[in-house]
Amino acid sequence: MNAPDASPDPDRELKERHRKLWALGDYGAVAGEVIPRLGAALVTEAGIGPGNYVLDVAAGTGNAAIPAAAAGASVVAVDLTPELLQAGRESAGSGVDLEWIEGDAENLPFEDGTFDAVISCVGVMFTPDHARSAAELSRVCRPGGTVALLNWTPEGFIGEMFGIMRSYQPAPPPGTASPPLWGSEEYVGALLDGLVDGLSTQRATVTVDRFTEPDHFRDFFKANYGPTMGVYRGLDGDPERTAALDRELSGLAERHARPTDAGIEMDWEYLLLRGTGRGGT
């Protein structure tokens, strides 16, 4: 089977909204200042090194693609949002084997079994159709290759944050699943059943020490994180609900925070998973 035809996408309007959402703010600042260690953790788990041909799906600004290339692999970073890819190009610099391609995780522009490893760091979890994305991850990985993902858990900090934000938004379009479900062992096991062999999972946390106080976290995400910015824009003209969301996001950070000499630190939980690809589906 070859790569899917470039036929019109019936979800084009939804995808365009996703592009615009992730182009808001400065996701590079979120990835680079708040969670800079996550991509390297995924690369280590995937066992990526010299000679590997790697695809980073929903790569954003290259949080995993750049350390994969630094480990000696030849890497392709694919993302739906060109603004994120451009920011990644600029931060990666020269001297690494890294290609940036605009593309949809639900319809990857590559032939079956192309890559030795297919990875995604808090990226593919945000696609609307989880089953289509999961099938694509498997399809483009060579038989015996590695599929490795790092996703926020529903019970962790980011899962809680999305639960809060969801209550301030209209209902999502039919068929759109909640992103943190990719961090549930049971859910992702069923999602990848028949697509990836020998799936192993482990939960871990990343310690975030970027913020001085809970309100600092809230204001940083209001100014830089596309999904949070989108929720606030949807509340434009409703000061009471805006103030309520302010309180809930600050309260979330306060519940998770530990004081430090420089401010606060929080542990954000994620699920790390790895399996063996079956190749084209």
PDB file of C-alpha atoms in Angstrom:
ATOM      1  CA  MET A   1       0.000   0.000   0.000  1.00  0.00           C
ATOM      2  CA  ASN A   2       1.297   3.447  -0.878  1.00  0.00           C
ATOM      3  CA  ALA A   3       0.743   6.714   0.911  1.00  0.00           C
ATOM      4  CA  PRO A   4      -2.890   7.869   0.964  1.00  0.00           C
ATOM      5  CA  ASP A   5      -4.142   9.890  -1.981  1.00  0.00           C
ATOM      6  CA  ALA A   6      -4.165  13.644  -1.492  1.00  0.00           C
ATOM      7  CA  SER A   7      -7.965  13.719  -1.800  1.00  0.00           C
ATOM      8  CA  PRO A   8     -10.050  16.485  -0.211  1.00  0.00           C
ATOM      9  CA  ASP A   9     -10.282  16.064   3.549  1.00  0.00           C
ATOM     10  CA  PRO A  10     -13.901  15.989   4.767  1.00  0.00           C
ATOM     11  CA  ASP A  11     -12.647  17.448   8.049  1.00  0.00           C
ATOM     12  CA  ARG A  12     -10.854  20.342   6.364  1.00  0.00           C
ATOM     13  CA  GLU A  13     -12.704  23.008   8.336  1.00  0.00           C
ATOM     14  CA  LEU A  14     -11.920  21.280  11.625  1.00  0.00           C
ATOM     15  CA  LYS A  15      -8.255  20.881  10.641  1.00  0.00           C
ATOM     16  CA  GLU A  16      -8.046  24.543   9.712  1.00  0.00           C
ATOM     17  CA  ARG A  17      -9.353  25.476  13.155  1.00  0.00           C
ATOM     18  CA  HIS A  18      -6.690  23.248  14.693  1.00  0.00           C
ATOM     19  CA  ARG A  19      -3.974  24.941  12.633  1.00  0.00           C
ATOM     20  CA  LYS A  20      -5.079  28.376  13.765  1.00  0.00           C
ATOM     21  CA  LEU A  21      -5.393  27.272  17.380  1.00  0.00           C
ATOM     22  CA  TRP A  22      -1.842  25.909  17.576  1.00  0.00           C
ATOM     23  CA  ALA A  23      -0.472  28.936  15.732  1.00  0.00           C
ATOM     24  CA  LEU A  24      -1.679  31.189  18.548  1.00  0.00           C
ATOM     25  CA  GLY A  25       0.826  32.401  21.083  1.00  0.00           C
ATOM     26  CA  ASP A  26       4.272  30.836  21.314  1.00  0.00           C
ATOM     27  CA  TYR A  27       4.253  27.055  21.643  1.00  0.00           C
ATOM     28  CA  GLY A  28       8.029  27.107  21.253  1.00  0.00           C
ATOM     29  CA  ALA A  29       8.210  28.886  24.612  1.00  0.00           C
ATOM     30  CA  VAL A  30       5.993  26.232  26.212  1.00  0.00           C
ATOM     31  CA  ALA A  31       8.047  23.356  24.804  1.00  0.00           C
ATOM     32  CA  GLY A  32      11.409  24.997  25.354  1.00  0.00           C
ATOM     33  CA  GLU A  33      10.897  26.647  28.747  1.00  0.00           C
ATOM     34  CA  VAL A  34       8.267  24.542  30.519  1.00  0.00           C
ATOM     35  CA  ILE A  35       8.782  20.950  29.314  1.00  0.00           C
ATOM     36  CA  PRO A  36      12.210  20.913  27.593  1.00  0.00           C
ATOM     37  CA  ARG A  37      13.183  17.487  28.956  1.00  0.00           C
ATOM     38  CA  LEU A  38      10.218  15.524  27.625  1.00  0.00           C
ATOM     39  CA  GLY A  39      11.452  15.067  24.069  1.00  0.00           C
ATOM     40  CA  ALA A  40      14.811  13.686  25.184  1.00  0.00           C
ATOM     41  CA  ALA A  41      13.041  11.267  27.549  1.00  0.00           C
ATOM     42  CA  LEU A  42      11.025   9.899  24.627  1.00  0.00           C
ATOM     43  CA  VAL A  43      14.088   9.590  22.395  1.00  0.00           C
ATOM     44  CA  THR A  44      15.851   7.584  25.114  1.00  0.00           C
ATOM     45  CA  GLU A  45      12.843   5.308  25.604  1.00  0.00           C
ATOM     46  CA  ALA A  46      12.649   4.676  21.834  1.00  0.00           C
ATOM     47  CA  GLY A  47      16.335   3.736  21.717  1.00  0.00           C
ATOM     48  CA  ILE A  48      17.000   6.159  18.863  1.00  0.00           C
ATOM     49  CA  GLY A  49      20.579   6.547  17.675  1.00  0.00           C
ATOM     50  CA  PRO A  50      22.862   6.801  14.648  1.00  0.00           C
ATOM     51  CA  GLY A  51      21.570   5.146  11.504  1.00  0.00           C
ATOM     52  CA  ASN A  52      17.895   5.294  12.459  1.00  0.00           C
ATOM     53  CA  TYR A  53      15.351   6.887  10.123  1.00  0.00           C
ATOM     54  CA  VAL A  54      12.809   8.543  12.430  1.00  0.00           C
ATOM     55  CA  LEU A  55       9.437  10.240  11.999  1.00  0.00           C
ATOM     56  CA  ASP A  56       8.230  12.653  14.678  1.00  0.00           C
ATOM     57  CA  VAL A  57       4.449  12.980  14.263  1.00  0.00           C
ATOM     58  CA  ALA A  58       2.674  16.193  15.312  1.00  0.00           C
ATOM     59  CA  ALA A  59       6.186  17.411  16.010  1.00  0.00           C
ATOM     60  CA  GLY A  60       5.312  20.998  16.862  1.00  0.00           C
ATOM     61  CA  THR A  61       8.534  22.951  17.246  1.00  0.00           C
ATOM     62  CA  GLY A  62      10.662  19.802  17.481  1.00  0.00           C
ATOM     63  CA  ASN A  63      10.675  18.953  21.178  1.00  0.00           C
ATOM     64  CA  ALA A  64      11.447  15.328  20.260  1.00  0.00           C
ATOM     65  CA  ALA A  65      12.669  15.712  16.666  1.00  0.00           C
ATOM     66  CA  ILE A  66      15.637  17.893  17.607  1.00  0.00           C
ATOM     67  CA  PRO A  67      17.041  15.565  20.320  1.00  0.00           C
ATOM     68  CA  ALA A  68      16.447  12.582  18.002  1.00  0.00           C
ATOM     69  CA  ALA A  69      18.550  14.273  15.342  1.00  0.00           C
ATOM     70  CA  ALA A  70      21.151  15.237  17.958  1.00  0.00           C
ATOM     71  CA  ALA A  71      21.383  11.522  18.838  1.00  0.00           C
ATOM     72  CA  GLY A  72      22.570  10.869  15.287  1.00  0.00           C
ATOM     73  CA  ALA A  73      19.324   9.814  13.620  1.00  0.00           C
ATOM     74  CA  SER A  74      17.984  11.065  10.303  1.00  0.00           C
ATOM     75  CA  VAL A  75      14.689  12.689  11.288  1.00  0.00           C
ATOM     76  CA  VAL A  76      11.541  13.927   9.577  1.00  0.00           C
ATOM     77  CA  ALA A  77       9.327  16.221  11.643  1.00  0.00           C
ATOM     78  CA  VAL A  78       5.736  16.472  10.398  1.00  0.00           C
ATOM     79  CA  ASP A  79       3.079  18.836  11.746  1.00  0.00           C
ATOM     80  CA  LEU A  80      -0.187  20.379  10.611  1.00  0.00           C
ATOM     81  CA  THR A  81       0.834  23.916  11.625  1.00  0.00           C
ATOM     82  CA  PRO A  82       3.463  25.630   9.447  1.00  0.00           C
ATOM     83  CA  GLU A  83       4.135  28.322  12.043  1.00  0.00           C
ATOM     84  CA  LEU A  84       5.338  25.661  14.495  1.00  0.00           C
ATOM     85  CA  LEU A  85       7.535  24.040  11.869  1.00  0.00           C
ATOM     86  CA  GLN A  86       9.165  27.366  11.065  1.00  0.00           C
ATOM     87  CA  ALA A  87       9.886  27.999  14.738  1.00  0.00           C
ATOM     88  CA  GLY A  88      11.405  24.524  14.927  1.00  0.00           C
ATOM     89  CA  ARG A  89      13.650  25.146  11.937  1.00  0.00           C
ATOM     90  CA  GLU A  90      14.958  28.298  13.554  1.00  0.00           C
ATOM     91  CA  SER A  91      15.647  26.679  16.919  1.00  0.00           C
ATOM     92  CA  ALA A  92      17.238  23.526  15.468  1.00  0.00           C
ATOM     93  CA  GLY A  93      19.939  25.405  13.637  1.00  0.00           C
ATOM     94  CA  SER A  94      22.362  23.549  11.359  1.00  0.00           C
ATOM     95  CA  GLY A  95      24.475  20.442  11.720  1.00  0.00           C
ATOM     96  CA  VAL A  96      21.640  17.931  12.256  1.00  0.00           C
ATOM     97  CA  ASP A  97      19.875  15.688   9.741  1.00  0.00           C
ATOM     98  CA  LEU A  98      16.367  17.044  10.181  1.00  0.00           C
ATOM     99  CA  GLU A  99      13.620  17.723   7.615  1.00  0.00           C
ATOM    100  CA  TRP A 100      10.441  19.682   8.385  1.00  0.00           C
ATOM    101  CA  ILE A 101       7.264  18.765   6.463  1.00  0.00           C
ATOM    102  CA  GLU A 102       3.737  20.114   6.732  1.00  0.00           C
ATOM    103  CA  GLY A 103       1.337  17.187   7.004  1.00  0.00           C
ATOM    104  CA  ASP A 104      -1.636  15.671   8.786  1.00  0.00           C
ATOM    105  CA  ALA A 105      -1.136  12.933  11.399  1.00  0.00           C
ATOM    106  CA  GLU A 106      -4.411  11.377  10.237  1.00  0.00           C
ATOM    107  CA  ASN A 107      -3.178  11.158   6.636  1.00  0.00           C
ATOM    108  CA  LEU A 108       0.626  10.988   6.708  1.00  0.00           C
ATOM    109  CA  PRO A 109       2.330  11.721   3.358  1.00  0.00           C
ATOM    110  CA  PHE A 110       4.623   8.674   3.456  1.00  0.00           C
ATOM    111  CA  GLU A 111       4.549   5.134   2.102  1.00  0.00           C
ATOM    112  CA  ASP A 112       4.023   2.061   4.239  1.00  0.00           C
ATOM    113  CA  GLY A 113       6.957   0.877   6.361  1.00  0.00           C
ATOM    114  CA  THR A 114       9.129   3.911   5.670  1.00  0.00           C
ATOM    115  CA  PHE A 115      10.603   4.583   9.122  1.00  0.00           C
ATOM    116  CA  ASP A 116      12.663   2.666  11.669  1.00  0.00           C
ATOM    117  CA  ALA A 117      10.975   4.561  14.493  1.00  0.00           C
ATOM    118  CA  VAL A 118       7.777   6.619  14.708  1.00  0.00           C
ATOM    119  CA  ILE A 119       7.491   8.861  17.751  1.00  0.00           C
ATOM    120  CA  SER A 120       5.275  11.628  19.104  1.00  0.00           C
ATOM    121  CA  CYS A 121       5.752  13.771  22.199  1.00  0.00           C
ATOM    122  CA  VAL A 122       2.447  15.233  23.492  1.00  0.00           C
ATOM    123  CA  GLY A 123       1.520  15.731  19.841  1.00  0.00           C
ATOM    124  CA  VAL A 124      -0.545  13.004  18.172  1.00  0.00           C
ATOM    125  CA  MET A 125      -2.818  12.954  21.226  1.00  0.00           C
ATOM    126  CA  PHE A 126      -4.351  16.225  19.996  1.00  0.00           C
ATOM    127  CA  THR A 127      -5.607  14.858  16.670  1.00  0.00           C
ATOM    128  CA  PRO A 128      -9.418  14.716  16.429  1.00  0.00           C
ATOM    129  CA  ASP A 129      -9.702  11.109  15.181  1.00  0.00           C
ATOM    130  CA  HIS A 130      -7.613   8.914  17.447  1.00  0.00           C
ATOM    131  CA  ALA A 131      -8.210   5.681  15.532  1.00  0.00           C
ATOM    132  CA  ARG A 132      -7.079   7.180  12.215  1.00  0.00           C
ATOM    133  CA  SER A 133      -3.947   8.616  13.812  1.00  0.00           C
ATOM    134  CA  ALA A 134      -3.092   5.332  15.523  1.00  0.00           C
ATOM    135  CA  ALA A 135      -3.449   3.444  12.242  1.00  0.00           C
ATOM    136  CA  GLU A 136      -1.148   5.931  10.508  1.00  0.00           C
ATOM    137  CA  LEU A 137       1.547   5.588  13.177  1.00  0.00           C
ATOM    138  CA  SER A 138       1.587   1.851  12.556  1.00  0.00           C
ATOM    139  CA  ARG A 139       1.329   2.085   8.770  1.00  0.00           C
ATOM    140  CA  VAL A 140       4.453   4.171   8.218  1.00  0.00           C
ATOM    141  CA  CYS A 141       6.623   2.201  10.689  1.00  0.00           C
ATOM    142  CA  ARG A 142       8.575  -0.676   9.175  1.00  0.00           C
ATOM    143  CA  PRO A 143       7.796  -4.185  10.449  1.00  0.00           C
ATOM    144  CA  GLY A 144       9.896  -4.704  13.559  1.00  0.00           C
ATOM    145  CA  GLY A 145      10.459  -0.979  13.997  1.00  0.00           C
ATOM    146  CA  THR A 146       9.591   1.085  17.046  1.00  0.00           C
ATOM    147  CA  VAL A 147       6.489   3.102  17.856  1.00  0.00           C
ATOM    148  CA  ALA A 148       7.031   5.246  20.962  1.00  0.00           C
ATOM    149  CA  LEU A 149       4.750   7.924  22.386  1.00  0.00           C
ATOM    150  CA  LEU A 150       4.665  10.284  25.337  1.00  0.00           C
ATOM    151  CA  ASN A 151       1.204  11.568  26.284  1.00  0.00           C
ATOM    152  CA  TRP A 152      -0.310  13.501  29.178  1.00  0.00           C
ATOM    153  CA  THR A 153      -2.496  11.360  31.446  1.00  0.00           C
ATOM    154  CA  PRO A 154      -6.167  12.139  32.188  1.00  0.00           C
ATOM    155  CA  GLU A 155      -5.448  12.166  35.943  1.00  0.00           C
ATOM    156  CA  GLY A 156      -2.333  14.349  35.781  1.00  0.00           C
ATOM    157  CA  PHE A 157      -1.944  18.112  35.789  1.00  0.00           C
ATOM    158  CA  ILE A 158      -2.539  18.680  32.065  1.00  0.00           C
ATOM    159  CA  GLY A 159      -5.429  16.218  32.048  1.00  0.00           C
ATOM    160  CA  GLU A 160      -7.012  18.226  34.864  1.00  0.00           C
ATOM    161  CA  MET A 161      -6.346  21.468  33.004  1.00  0.00           C
ATOM    162  CA  PHE A 162      -8.109  20.218  29.880  1.00  0.00           C
ATOM    163  CA  GLY A 163     -11.031  19.080  32.027  1.00  0.00           C
ATOM    164  CA  ILE A 164     -11.327  22.596  33.426  1.00  0.00           C
ATOM    165  CA  MET A 165     -11.066  24.253  30.030  1.00  0.00           C
ATOM    166  CA  ARG A 166     -13.592  21.853  28.511  1.00  0.00           C
ATOM    167  CA  SER A 167     -16.278  23.170  30.870  1.00  0.00           C
ATOM    168  CA  TYR A 168     -15.811  26.657  29.386  1.00  0.00           C
ATOM    169  CA  GLN A 169     -16.096  25.566  25.739  1.00  0.00           C
ATOM    170  CA  PRO A 170     -18.895  24.462  23.413  1.00  0.00           C
ATOM    171  CA  ALA A 171     -19.249  20.720  22.918  1.00  0.00           C
ATOM    172  CA  PRO A 172     -16.602  19.387  20.480  1.00  0.00           C
ATOM    173  CA  PRO A 173     -17.651  18.183  17.013  1.00  0.00           C
ATOM    174  CA  PRO A 174     -18.967  14.603  16.843  1.00  0.00           C
ATOM    175  CA  GLY A 175     -16.176  12.063  16.586  1.00  0.00           C
ATOM    176  CA  THR A 176     -13.628  14.283  18.340  1.00  0.00           C
ATOM    177  CA  ALA A 177     -12.093  12.456  21.306  1.00  0.00           C
ATOM    178  CA  SER A 178     -10.505  13.992  24.399  1.00  0.00           C
ATOM    179  CA  PRO A 179      -6.692  14.331  24.000  1.00  0.00           C
ATOM    180  CA  PRO A 180      -5.659  13.015  27.459  1.00  0.00           C
ATOM    181  CA  LEU A 181      -7.314   9.675  26.709  1.00  0.00           C
ATOM    182  CA  TRP A 182      -4.022   8.838  24.949  1.00  0.00           C
ATOM    183  CA  GLY A 183      -2.517   8.808  28.448  1.00  0.00           C
ATOM    184  CA  SER A 184      -4.811   6.026  29.684  1.00  0.00           C
ATOM    185  CA  GLU A 185      -3.220   2.566  29.548  1.00  0.00           C
ATOM    186  CA  GLU A 186      -6.550   0.853  28.901  1.00  0.00           C
ATOM    187  CA  TYR A 187      -7.617   3.298  26.198  1.00  0.00           C
ATOM    188  CA  VAL A 188      -4.333   3.401  24.300  1.00  0.00           C
ATOM    189  CA  GLY A 189      -3.969  -0.370  24.601  1.00  0.00           C
ATOM    190  CA  ALA A 190      -7.316  -0.821  22.847  1.00  0.00           C
ATOM    191  CA  LEU A 191      -6.446   1.918  20.345  1.00  0.00           C
ATOM    192  CA  LEU A 192      -3.199   0.227  19.298  1.00  0.00           C
ATOM    193  CA  ASP A 193      -4.461  -3.347  19.541  1.00  0.00           C
ATOM    194  CA  GLY A 194      -3.649  -5.129  16.300  1.00  0.00           C
ATOM    195  CA  LEU A 195      -1.413  -2.258  15.182  1.00  0.00           C
ATOM    196  CA  VAL A 196       1.568  -2.506  17.567  1.00  0.00           C
ATOM    197  CA  ASP A 197       3.004  -5.623  19.202  1.00  0.00           C
ATOM    198  CA  GLY A 198       4.573  -5.968  22.645  1.00  0.00           C
ATOM    199  CA  LEU A 199       3.203  -2.684  23.962  1.00  0.00           C
ATOM    200  CA  SER A 200       4.769  -1.571  27.251  1.00  0.00           C
ATOM    201  CA  THR A 201       3.699   1.447  29.286  1.00  0.00           C
ATOM    202  CA  GLN A 202       4.971   3.347  32.286  1.00  0.00           C
ATOM    203  CA  ARG A 203       3.837   6.474  34.067  1.00  0.00           C
ATOM    204  CA  ALA A 204       6.324   9.155  35.036  1.00  0.00           C
ATOM    205  CA  THR A 205       6.361  12.834  35.885  1.00  0.00           C
ATOM    206  CA  VAL A 206       8.240  15.864  34.700  1.00  0.00           C
ATOM    207  CA  THR A 207       9.031  18.517  37.288  1.00  0.00           C
ATOM    208  CA  VAL A 208       8.053  21.980  36.055  1.00  0.00           C
ATOM    209  CA  ASP A 209       9.871  24.810  37.820  1.00  0.00           C
ATOM    210  CA  ARG A 210       9.310  27.641  35.346  1.00  0.00           C
ATOM    211  CA  PHE A 211       6.829  29.639  37.448  1.00  0.00           C
ATOM    212  CA  THR A 212       7.100  31.867  40.500  1.00  0.00           C
ATOM    213  CA  GLU A 213       3.473  31.470  41.653  1.00  0.00           C
ATOM    214  CA  PRO A 214       0.163  29.942  40.466  1.00  0.00           C
ATOM    215  CA  ASP A 215      -0.953  33.149  38.747  1.00  0.00           C
ATOM    216  CA  HIS A 216       2.336  33.194  36.835  1.00  0.00           C
ATOM    217  CA  PHE A 217       1.506  29.771  35.380  1.00  0.00           C
ATOM    218  CA  ARG A 218      -1.996  30.917  34.436  1.00  0.00           C
ATOM    219  CA  ASP A 219      -0.822  34.107  32.770  1.00  0.00           C
ATOM    220  CA  PHE A 220       1.961  32.318  30.877  1.00  0.00           C
ATOM    221  CA  PHE A 221      -0.483  29.779  29.436  1.00  0.00           C
ATOM    222  CA  LYS A 222      -3.017  32.524  28.629  1.00  0.00           C
ATOM    223  CA  ALA A 223      -0.328  34.279  26.596  1.00  0.00           C
ATOM    224  CA  ASN A 224       1.481  31.340  24.969  1.00  0.00           C
ATOM    225  CA  TYR A 225      -0.472  28.056  24.855  1.00  0.00           C
ATOM    226  CA  GLY A 226      -2.838  27.870  21.893  1.00  0.00           C
ATOM    227  CA  PRO A 227      -5.585  25.697  23.454  1.00  0.00           C
ATOM    228  CA  THR A 228      -5.758  27.914  26.547  1.00  0.00           C
ATOM    229  CA  MET A 229      -5.731  31.073  24.447  1.00  0.00           C
ATOM    230  CA  GLY A 230      -8.549  29.673  22.327  1.00  0.00           C
ATOM    231  CA  VAL A 231     -10.744  29.076  25.372  1.00  0.00           C
ATOM    232  CA  TYR A 232     -10.212  32.612  26.626  1.00  0.00           C
ATOM    233  CA  ARG A 233     -10.969  34.082  23.212  1.00  0.00           C
ATOM    234  CA  GLY A 234     -14.234  32.153  23.204  1.00  0.00           C
ATOM    235  CA  LEU A 235     -15.152  33.910  26.470  1.00  0.00           C
ATOM    236  CA  ASP A 236     -14.571  37.394  25.063  1.00  0.00           C
ATOM    237  CA  GLY A 237     -17.289  39.681  26.366  1.00  0.00           C
ATOM    238  CA  ASP A 238     -18.082  37.487  29.394  1.00  0.00           C
ATOM    239  CA  PRO A 239     -16.007  38.909  32.260  1.00  0.00           C
ATOM    240  CA  GLU A 240     -17.601  36.696  34.901  1.00  0.00           C
ATOM    241  CA  ARG A 241     -16.730  33.424  33.162  1.00  0.00           C
ATOM    242  CA  THR A 242     -13.280  34.782  32.295  1.00  0.00           C
ATOM    243  CA  ALA A 243     -12.645  35.577  35.954  1.00  0.00           C
ATOM    244  CA  ALA A 244     -13.960  32.135  36.955  1.00  0.00           C
ATOM    245  CA  LEU A 245     -11.566  30.415  34.539  1.00  0.00           C
ATOM    246  CA  ASP A 246      -8.741  32.571  35.902  1.00  0.00           C
ATOM    247  CA  ARG A 247      -9.507  31.330  39.402  1.00  0.00           C
ATOM    248  CA  GLU A 248      -9.761  27.679  38.348  1.00  0.00           C
ATOM    249  CA  LEU A 249      -6.449  27.634  36.485  1.00  0.00           C
ATOM    250  CA  SER A 250      -4.629  29.392  39.318  1.00  0.00           C
ATOM    251  CA  GLY A 251      -6.302  27.013  41.769  1.00  0.00           C
ATOM    252  CA  LEU A 252      -5.120  24.026  39.733  1.00  0.00           C
ATOM    253  CA  ALA A 253      -1.515  25.219  39.921  1.00  0.00           C
ATOM    254  CA  GLU A 254      -1.859  26.000  43.619  1.00  0.00           C
ATOM    255  CA  ARG A 255      -3.070  22.442  44.356  1.00  0.00           C
ATOM    256  CA  HIS A 256      -0.084  20.924  42.577  1.00  0.00           C
ATOM    257  CA  ALA A 257       2.576  23.425  43.649  1.00  0.00           C
ATOM    258  CA  ARG A 258       5.455  22.959  46.066  1.00  0.00           C
ATOM    259  CA  PRO A 259       7.327  26.062  47.239  1.00  0.00           C
ATOM    260  CA  THR A 260      10.973  26.502  46.220  1.00  0.00           C
ATOM    261  CA  ASP A 261      13.540  29.234  46.753  1.00  0.00           C
ATOM    262  CA  ALA A 262      12.749  30.558  43.254  1.00  0.00           C
ATOM    263  CA  GLY A 263       8.965  30.175  43.374  1.00  0.00           C
ATOM    264  CA  ILE A 264       7.037  26.936  42.866  1.00  0.00           C
ATOM    265  CA  GLU A 265       7.491  23.567  41.210  1.00  0.00           C
ATOM    266  CA  MET A 266       4.903  21.030  40.040  1.00  0.00           C
ATOM    267  CA  ASP A 267       4.976  17.401  38.891  1.00  0.00           C
ATOM    268  CA  TRP A 268       3.081  16.805  35.646  1.00  0.00           C
ATOM    269  CA  GLU A 269       2.258  13.160  34.933  1.00  0.00           C
ATOM    270  CA  TYR A 270       2.639  11.510  31.538  1.00  0.00           C
ATOM    271  CA  LEU A 271       2.402   8.031  30.039  1.00  0.00           C
ATOM    272  CA  LEU A 272       5.403   6.702  28.150  1.00  0.00           C
ATOM    273  CA  LEU A 273       4.707   3.797  25.831  1.00  0.00           C
ATOM    274  CA  ARG A 274       6.668   1.716  23.366  1.00  0.00           C
ATOM    275  CA  GLY A 275       5.804  -1.112  21.008  1.00  0.00           C
ATOM    276  CA  THR A 276       6.953  -2.913  17.879  1.00  0.00           C
ATOM    277  CA  GLY A 277       5.467  -1.819  14.583  1.00  0.00           C
ATOM    278  CA  ARG A 278       3.691  -4.274  12.305  1.00  0.00           C
ATOM    279  CA  GLY A 279       4.177  -2.191   9.159  1.00  0.00           C
ATOM    280  CA  GLY A 280       1.502  -1.310   6.605  1.00  0.00           C
ATOM    281  CA  THR A 281      -2.123  -1.810   7.585  1.00  0.00           C
TER     282      THR A 281
END
